[in-house]
Each structure stands twice: as C-alpha cells, then as structure tokens.
Amino acid sequence: MKKLFRMRRICVLALMLLLAAAMAAPAYAAAEDQGEPAAQEEAAEENTIGLKAIAAGIAVGVAAAGGAVGMGMATAKSAESIARQPEAEGKVRTTLMLGLVFIETAIIYALLVVILIIFVL
C-alpha cells in the first residue's frame, strides 16, 4: 500500500514538473529582432492568441476532469446507497439528479468563461 502511494506521488510530481517545464519553455526562447514596430505588434498578437488557446484548453480540461470525477463519485455513492436501502431509491435518485445538474452547470460556466477568453479578451 505504501509503495503504491509513493509511486502515485512520484508520478504526480513528475507530471507537475513536466507541465511546469512545458509552460516555461517560451520564456527561454530567444526573440528575433523584428526591426519594424508593426511586425513586433503582429508577433505579440500571435503570441497572445496562442496563450489564449493554451489557457482555454487547460480551463476546459480541468473543469471537465473535475466534473467527471465528481459525477463518478456521486453515481457510485448513490448506487451504494440504493443497494443498502432499496426503499429510499426515489429520494436518492432525485438528489443524485439534482447534484449532477449542479455539476454539469459548473462545467458549462467554465465553457462560457473559455468562450469569453477566446473572443473578448
């Protein structure tokens, strides 16, 4: 059990370090001397568009992953609850559906924020 926990911690740490290195890579890139201010503005705009795309992808990914984990846990617990007390099936199912709707609403809000990031900012 300890070995599995240690391996998970090592994998999470490695993933976080890889993500940090990937995000820091553009900071170390050498900038070309563009000469004209118009060309520099165009390059800055292209960089901003790329960063917006990365931010949108991360935001939707985190929201979808969190929602999926929450929905899975809620469904598992409701199935366990119905198995323990079959007579309470109606109340458990109603509460489950209400919870799933709230989780899905949070994911849709994240999608709306991402759309605002892409088109407004």
mmCIF file of the C-alpha atoms, coordinates in Angstrom:
data_MODEL
# 
_entry.id   MODEL 
# 
loop_
_atom_site.group_PDB 
_atom_site.id 
_atom_site.type_symbol 
_atom_site.label_atom_id 
_atom_site.label_alt_id 
_atom_site.label_comp_id 
_atom_site.label_asym_id 
_atom_site.label_entity_id 
_atom_site.label_seq_id 
_atom_site.pdbx_PDB_ins_code 
_atom_site.Cartn_x 
_atom_site.Cartn_y 
_atom_site.Cartn_z 
_atom_site.occupancy 
_atom_site.B_iso_or_equiv 
_atom_site.pdbx_formal_charge 
_atom_site.auth_seq_id 
_atom_site.auth_comp_id 
_atom_site.auth_asym_id 
_atom_site.auth_atom_id 
_atom_site.pdbx_PDB_model_num 
ATOM 1   C CA . MET A 1 1   ? 0.000   0.000  0.000   1.00 0.00 ? 1   MET A CA 1 
ATOM 2   C CA . LYS A 1 2   ? 2.811   2.393  0.893   1.00 0.00 ? 2   LYS A CA 1 
ATOM 3   C CA . LYS A 1 3   ? 4.631   1.504  -2.301  1.00 0.00 ? 3   LYS A CA 1 
ATOM 4   C CA . LEU A 1 4   ? 1.551   2.313  -4.419  1.00 0.00 ? 4   LEU A CA 1 
ATOM 5   C CA . PHE A 1 5   ? 1.079   5.630  -2.603  1.00 0.00 ? 5   PHE A CA 1 
ATOM 6   C CA . ARG A 1 6   ? 4.746   6.500  -3.140  1.00 0.00 ? 6   ARG A CA 1 
ATOM 7   C CA . MET A 1 7   ? 4.518   5.654  -6.857  1.00 0.00 ? 7   MET A CA 1 
ATOM 8   C CA . ARG A 1 8   ? 1.453   7.853  -7.238  1.00 0.00 ? 8   ARG A CA 1 
ATOM 9   C CA . ARG A 1 9   ? 3.233   10.736 -5.546  1.00 0.00 ? 9   ARG A CA 1 
ATOM 10  C CA . ILE A 1 10  ? 6.239   10.290 -7.823  1.00 0.00 ? 10  ILE A CA 1 
ATOM 11  C CA . CYS A 1 11  ? 4.028   10.207 -10.934 1.00 0.00 ? 11  CYS A CA 1 
ATOM 12  C CA . VAL A 1 12  ? 2.136   13.331 -9.882  1.00 0.00 ? 12  VAL A CA 1 
ATOM 13  C CA . LEU A 1 13  ? 5.375   15.145 -9.120  1.00 0.00 ? 13  LEU A CA 1 
ATOM 14  C CA . ALA A 1 14  ? 6.862   14.133 -12.476 1.00 0.00 ? 14  ALA A CA 1 
ATOM 15  C CA . LEU A 1 15  ? 3.731   15.284 -14.292 1.00 0.00 ? 15  LEU A CA 1 
ATOM 16  C CA . MET A 1 16  ? 3.763   18.636 -12.499 1.00 0.00 ? 16  MET A CA 1 
ATOM 17  C CA . LEU A 1 17  ? 7.450   19.160 -13.293 1.00 0.00 ? 17  LEU A CA 1 
ATOM 18  C CA . LEU A 1 18  ? 6.848   18.296 -16.942 1.00 0.00 ? 18  LEU A CA 1 
ATOM 19  C CA . LEU A 1 19  ? 3.936   20.719 -17.101 1.00 0.00 ? 19  LEU A CA 1 
ATOM 20  C CA . ALA A 1 20  ? 5.993   23.490 -15.473 1.00 0.00 ? 20  ALA A CA 1 
ATOM 21  C CA . ALA A 1 21  ? 8.840   22.900 -17.916 1.00 0.00 ? 21  ALA A CA 1 
ATOM 22  C CA . ALA A 1 22  ? 6.468   22.984 -20.879 1.00 0.00 ? 22  ALA A CA 1 
ATOM 23  C CA . MET A 1 23  ? 4.917   26.240 -19.707 1.00 0.00 ? 23  MET A CA 1 
ATOM 24  C CA . ALA A 1 24  ? 8.313   27.860 -19.066 1.00 0.00 ? 24  ALA A CA 1 
ATOM 25  C CA . ALA A 1 25  ? 9.788   26.946 -22.458 1.00 0.00 ? 25  ALA A CA 1 
ATOM 26  C CA . PRO A 1 26  ? 8.519   30.069 -24.299 1.00 0.00 ? 26  PRO A CA 1 
ATOM 27  C CA . ALA A 1 27  ? 10.156  32.284 -21.672 1.00 0.00 ? 27  ALA A CA 1 
ATOM 28  C CA . TYR A 1 28  ? 13.574  30.918 -22.611 1.00 0.00 ? 28  TYR A CA 1 
ATOM 29  C CA . ALA A 1 29  ? 13.103  31.307 -26.352 1.00 0.00 ? 29  ALA A CA 1 
ATOM 30  C CA . ALA A 1 30  ? 15.276  33.960 -27.958 1.00 0.00 ? 30  ALA A CA 1 
ATOM 31  C CA . ALA A 1 31  ? 13.334  36.803 -29.527 1.00 0.00 ? 31  ALA A CA 1 
ATOM 32  C CA . GLU A 1 32  ? 14.174  37.757 -33.074 1.00 0.00 ? 32  GLU A CA 1 
ATOM 33  C CA . ASP A 1 33  ? 14.977  41.353 -33.883 1.00 0.00 ? 33  ASP A CA 1 
ATOM 34  C CA . GLN A 1 34  ? 11.975  42.304 -35.977 1.00 0.00 ? 34  GLN A CA 1 
ATOM 35  C CA . GLY A 1 35  ? 13.023  45.865 -36.732 1.00 0.00 ? 35  GLY A CA 1 
ATOM 36  C CA . GLU A 1 36  ? 9.601   47.345 -37.511 1.00 0.00 ? 36  GLU A CA 1 
ATOM 37  C CA . PRO A 1 37  ? 7.087   48.131 -34.775 1.00 0.00 ? 37  PRO A CA 1 
ATOM 38  C CA . ALA A 1 38  ? 4.254   46.756 -36.917 1.00 0.00 ? 38  ALA A CA 1 
ATOM 39  C CA . ALA A 1 39  ? 5.983   43.385 -37.205 1.00 0.00 ? 39  ALA A CA 1 
ATOM 40  C CA . GLN A 1 40  ? 6.605   43.350 -33.459 1.00 0.00 ? 40  GLN A CA 1 
ATOM 41  C CA . GLU A 1 41  ? 2.908   44.055 -32.777 1.00 0.00 ? 41  GLU A CA 1 
ATOM 42  C CA . GLU A 1 42  ? 1.911   41.258 -35.139 1.00 0.00 ? 42  GLU A CA 1 
ATOM 43  C CA . ALA A 1 43  ? 4.261   38.819 -33.402 1.00 0.00 ? 43  ALA A CA 1 
ATOM 44  C CA . ALA A 1 44  ? 2.919   39.858 -29.988 1.00 0.00 ? 44  ALA A CA 1 
ATOM 45  C CA . GLU A 1 45  ? -0.666  39.358 -31.212 1.00 0.00 ? 45  GLU A CA 1 
ATOM 46  C CA . GLU A 1 46  ? 0.135   35.859 -32.492 1.00 0.00 ? 46  GLU A CA 1 
ATOM 47  C CA . ASN A 1 47  ? 1.737   35.032 -29.141 1.00 0.00 ? 47  ASN A CA 1 
ATOM 48  C CA . THR A 1 48  ? -1.369  36.284 -27.315 1.00 0.00 ? 48  THR A CA 1 
ATOM 49  C CA . ILE A 1 49  ? -3.631  34.121 -29.457 1.00 0.00 ? 49  ILE A CA 1 
ATOM 50  C CA . GLY A 1 50  ? -1.522  31.077 -28.683 1.00 0.00 ? 50  GLY A CA 1 
ATOM 51  C CA . LEU A 1 51  ? -1.573  31.783 -24.963 1.00 0.00 ? 51  LEU A CA 1 
ATOM 52  C CA . LYS A 1 52  ? -5.361  32.212 -25.077 1.00 0.00 ? 52  LYS A CA 1 
ATOM 53  C CA . ALA A 1 53  ? -5.662  28.821 -26.750 1.00 0.00 ? 53  ALA A CA 1 
ATOM 54  C CA . ILE A 1 54  ? -3.482  27.192 -24.078 1.00 0.00 ? 54  ILE A CA 1 
ATOM 55  C CA . ALA A 1 55  ? -5.455  28.851 -21.282 1.00 0.00 ? 55  ALA A CA 1 
ATOM 56  C CA . ALA A 1 56  ? -8.761  27.797 -22.838 1.00 0.00 ? 56  ALA A CA 1 
ATOM 57  C CA . GLY A 1 57  ? -7.614  24.212 -23.232 1.00 0.00 ? 57  GLY A CA 1 
ATOM 58  C CA . ILE A 1 58  ? -6.379  23.985 -19.655 1.00 0.00 ? 58  ILE A CA 1 
ATOM 59  C CA . ALA A 1 59  ? -9.546  25.595 -18.264 1.00 0.00 ? 59  ALA A CA 1 
ATOM 60  C CA . VAL A 1 60  ? -11.905 23.276 -20.127 1.00 0.00 ? 60  VAL A CA 1 
ATOM 61  C CA . GLY A 1 61  ? -9.744  20.255 -19.343 1.00 0.00 ? 61  GLY A CA 1 
ATOM 62  C CA . VAL A 1 62  ? -9.648  20.964 -15.610 1.00 0.00 ? 62  VAL A CA 1 
ATOM 63  C CA . ALA A 1 63  ? -13.381 21.713 -15.481 1.00 0.00 ? 63  ALA A CA 1 
ATOM 64  C CA . ALA A 1 64  ? -14.284 18.574 -17.433 1.00 0.00 ? 64  ALA A CA 1 
ATOM 65  C CA . ALA A 1 65  ? -11.932 16.370 -15.394 1.00 0.00 ? 65  ALA A CA 1 
ATOM 66  C CA . GLY A 1 66  ? -13.232 17.740 -12.098 1.00 0.00 ? 66  GLY A CA 1 
ATOM 67  C CA . GLY A 1 67  ? -16.817 17.344 -13.221 1.00 0.00 ? 67  GLY A CA 1 
ATOM 68  C CA . ALA A 1 68  ? -16.201 13.794 -14.412 1.00 0.00 ? 68  ALA A CA 1 
ATOM 69  C CA . VAL A 1 69  ? -14.616 12.803 -11.110 1.00 0.00 ? 69  VAL A CA 1 
ATOM 70  C CA . GLY A 1 70  ? -17.452 14.419 -9.169  1.00 0.00 ? 70  GLY A CA 1 
ATOM 71  C CA . MET A 1 71  ? -20.112 12.747 -11.277 1.00 0.00 ? 71  MET A CA 1 
ATOM 72  C CA . GLY A 1 72  ? -18.426 9.375  -10.965 1.00 0.00 ? 72  GLY A CA 1 
ATOM 73  C CA . MET A 1 73  ? -18.175 9.642  -7.205  1.00 0.00 ? 73  MET A CA 1 
ATOM 74  C CA . ALA A 1 74  ? -21.777 10.812 -6.870  1.00 0.00 ? 74  ALA A CA 1 
ATOM 75  C CA . THR A 1 75  ? -23.054 7.979  -9.049  1.00 0.00 ? 75  THR A CA 1 
ATOM 76  C CA . ALA A 1 76  ? -21.027 5.396  -7.150  1.00 0.00 ? 76  ALA A CA 1 
ATOM 77  C CA . LYS A 1 77  ? -22.254 6.636  -3.782  1.00 0.00 ? 77  LYS A CA 1 
ATOM 78  C CA . SER A 1 78  ? -25.865 6.757  -4.934  1.00 0.00 ? 78  SER A CA 1 
ATOM 79  C CA . ALA A 1 79  ? -25.666 3.195  -6.268  1.00 0.00 ? 79  ALA A CA 1 
ATOM 80  C CA . GLU A 1 80  ? -24.186 2.111  -2.942  1.00 0.00 ? 80  GLU A CA 1 
ATOM 81  C CA . SER A 1 81  ? -26.927 3.941  -1.077  1.00 0.00 ? 81  SER A CA 1 
ATOM 82  C CA . ILE A 1 82  ? -29.677 2.348  -3.169  1.00 0.00 ? 82  ILE A CA 1 
ATOM 83  C CA . ALA A 1 83  ? -28.110 -1.067 -2.626  1.00 0.00 ? 83  ALA A CA 1 
ATOM 84  C CA . ARG A 1 84  ? -28.131 -0.542 1.136   1.00 0.00 ? 84  ARG A CA 1 
ATOM 85  C CA . GLN A 1 85  ? -31.664 0.880  1.334   1.00 0.00 ? 85  GLN A CA 1 
ATOM 86  C CA . PRO A 1 86  ? -33.775 -0.009 -1.696  1.00 0.00 ? 86  PRO A CA 1 
ATOM 87  C CA . GLU A 1 87  ? -36.843 1.652  -0.200  1.00 0.00 ? 87  GLU A CA 1 
ATOM 88  C CA . ALA A 1 88  ? -35.145 5.075  -0.406  1.00 0.00 ? 88  ALA A CA 1 
ATOM 89  C CA . GLU A 1 89  ? -34.456 4.744  -4.130  1.00 0.00 ? 89  GLU A CA 1 
ATOM 90  C CA . GLY A 1 90  ? -36.716 7.611  -5.203  1.00 0.00 ? 90  GLY A CA 1 
ATOM 91  C CA . LYS A 1 91  ? -35.219 10.142 -2.819  1.00 0.00 ? 91  LYS A CA 1 
ATOM 92  C CA . VAL A 1 92  ? -31.655 9.076  -3.585  1.00 0.00 ? 92  VAL A CA 1 
ATOM 93  C CA . ARG A 1 93  ? -32.241 9.237  -7.328  1.00 0.00 ? 93  ARG A CA 1 
ATOM 94  C CA . THR A 1 94  ? -33.832 12.702 -7.073  1.00 0.00 ? 94  THR A CA 1 
ATOM 95  C CA . THR A 1 95  ? -30.933 14.005 -5.005  1.00 0.00 ? 95  THR A CA 1 
ATOM 96  C CA . LEU A 1 96  ? -28.444 12.425 -7.412  1.00 0.00 ? 96  LEU A CA 1 
ATOM 97  C CA . MET A 1 97  ? -30.027 14.076 -10.442 1.00 0.00 ? 97  MET A CA 1 
ATOM 98  C CA . LEU A 1 98  ? -30.070 17.462 -8.721  1.00 0.00 ? 98  LEU A CA 1 
ATOM 99  C CA . GLY A 1 99  ? -26.387 17.112 -7.822  1.00 0.00 ? 99  GLY A CA 1 
ATOM 100 C CA . LEU A 1 100 ? -25.457 16.029 -11.350 1.00 0.00 ? 100 LEU A CA 1 
ATOM 101 C CA . VAL A 1 101 ? -27.269 19.057 -12.757 1.00 0.00 ? 101 VAL A CA 1 
ATOM 102 C CA . PHE A 1 102 ? -25.275 21.380 -10.496 1.00 0.00 ? 102 PHE A CA 1 
ATOM 103 C CA . ILE A 1 103 ? -22.000 19.732 -11.508 1.00 0.00 ? 103 ILE A CA 1 
ATOM 104 C CA . GLU A 1 104 ? -22.882 19.993 -15.195 1.00 0.00 ? 104 GLU A CA 1 
ATOM 105 C CA . THR A 1 105 ? -23.836 23.649 -14.725 1.00 0.00 ? 105 THR A CA 1 
ATOM 106 C CA . ALA A 1 106 ? -20.382 24.381 -13.314 1.00 0.00 ? 106 ALA A CA 1 
ATOM 107 C CA . ILE A 1 107 ? -18.798 22.764 -16.382 1.00 0.00 ? 107 ILE A CA 1 
ATOM 108 C CA . ILE A 1 108 ? -20.990 24.830 -18.701 1.00 0.00 ? 108 ILE A CA 1 
ATOM 109 C CA . TYR A 1 109 ? -19.980 28.002 -16.832 1.00 0.00 ? 109 TYR A CA 1 
ATOM 110 C CA . ALA A 1 110 ? -16.335 27.066 -17.391 1.00 0.00 ? 110 ALA A CA 1 
ATOM 111 C CA . LEU A 1 111 ? -17.081 26.651 -21.100 1.00 0.00 ? 111 LEU A CA 1 
ATOM 112 C CA . LEU A 1 112 ? -18.686 30.109 -21.200 1.00 0.00 ? 112 LEU A CA 1 
ATOM 113 C CA . VAL A 1 113 ? -15.652 31.630 -19.493 1.00 0.00 ? 113 VAL A CA 1 
ATOM 114 C CA . VAL A 1 114 ? -13.402 29.981 -22.067 1.00 0.00 ? 114 VAL A CA 1 
ATOM 115 C CA . ILE A 1 115 ? -15.517 31.365 -24.911 1.00 0.00 ? 115 ILE A CA 1 
ATOM 116 C CA . LEU A 1 116 ? -15.215 34.828 -23.353 1.00 0.00 ? 116 LEU A CA 1 
ATOM 117 C CA . ILE A 1 117 ? -11.441 34.421 -23.061 1.00 0.00 ? 117 ILE A CA 1 
ATOM 118 C CA . ILE A 1 118 ? -11.131 33.450 -26.704 1.00 0.00 ? 118 ILE A CA 1 
ATOM 119 C CA . PHE A 1 119 ? -13.441 36.022 -28.288 1.00 0.00 ? 119 PHE A CA 1 
ATOM 120 C CA . VAL A 1 120 ? -13.489 39.009 -25.914 1.00 0.00 ? 120 VAL A CA 1 
ATOM 121 C CA . LEU A 1 121 ? -10.023 39.288 -24.356 1.00 0.00 ? 121 LEU A CA 1 
# 
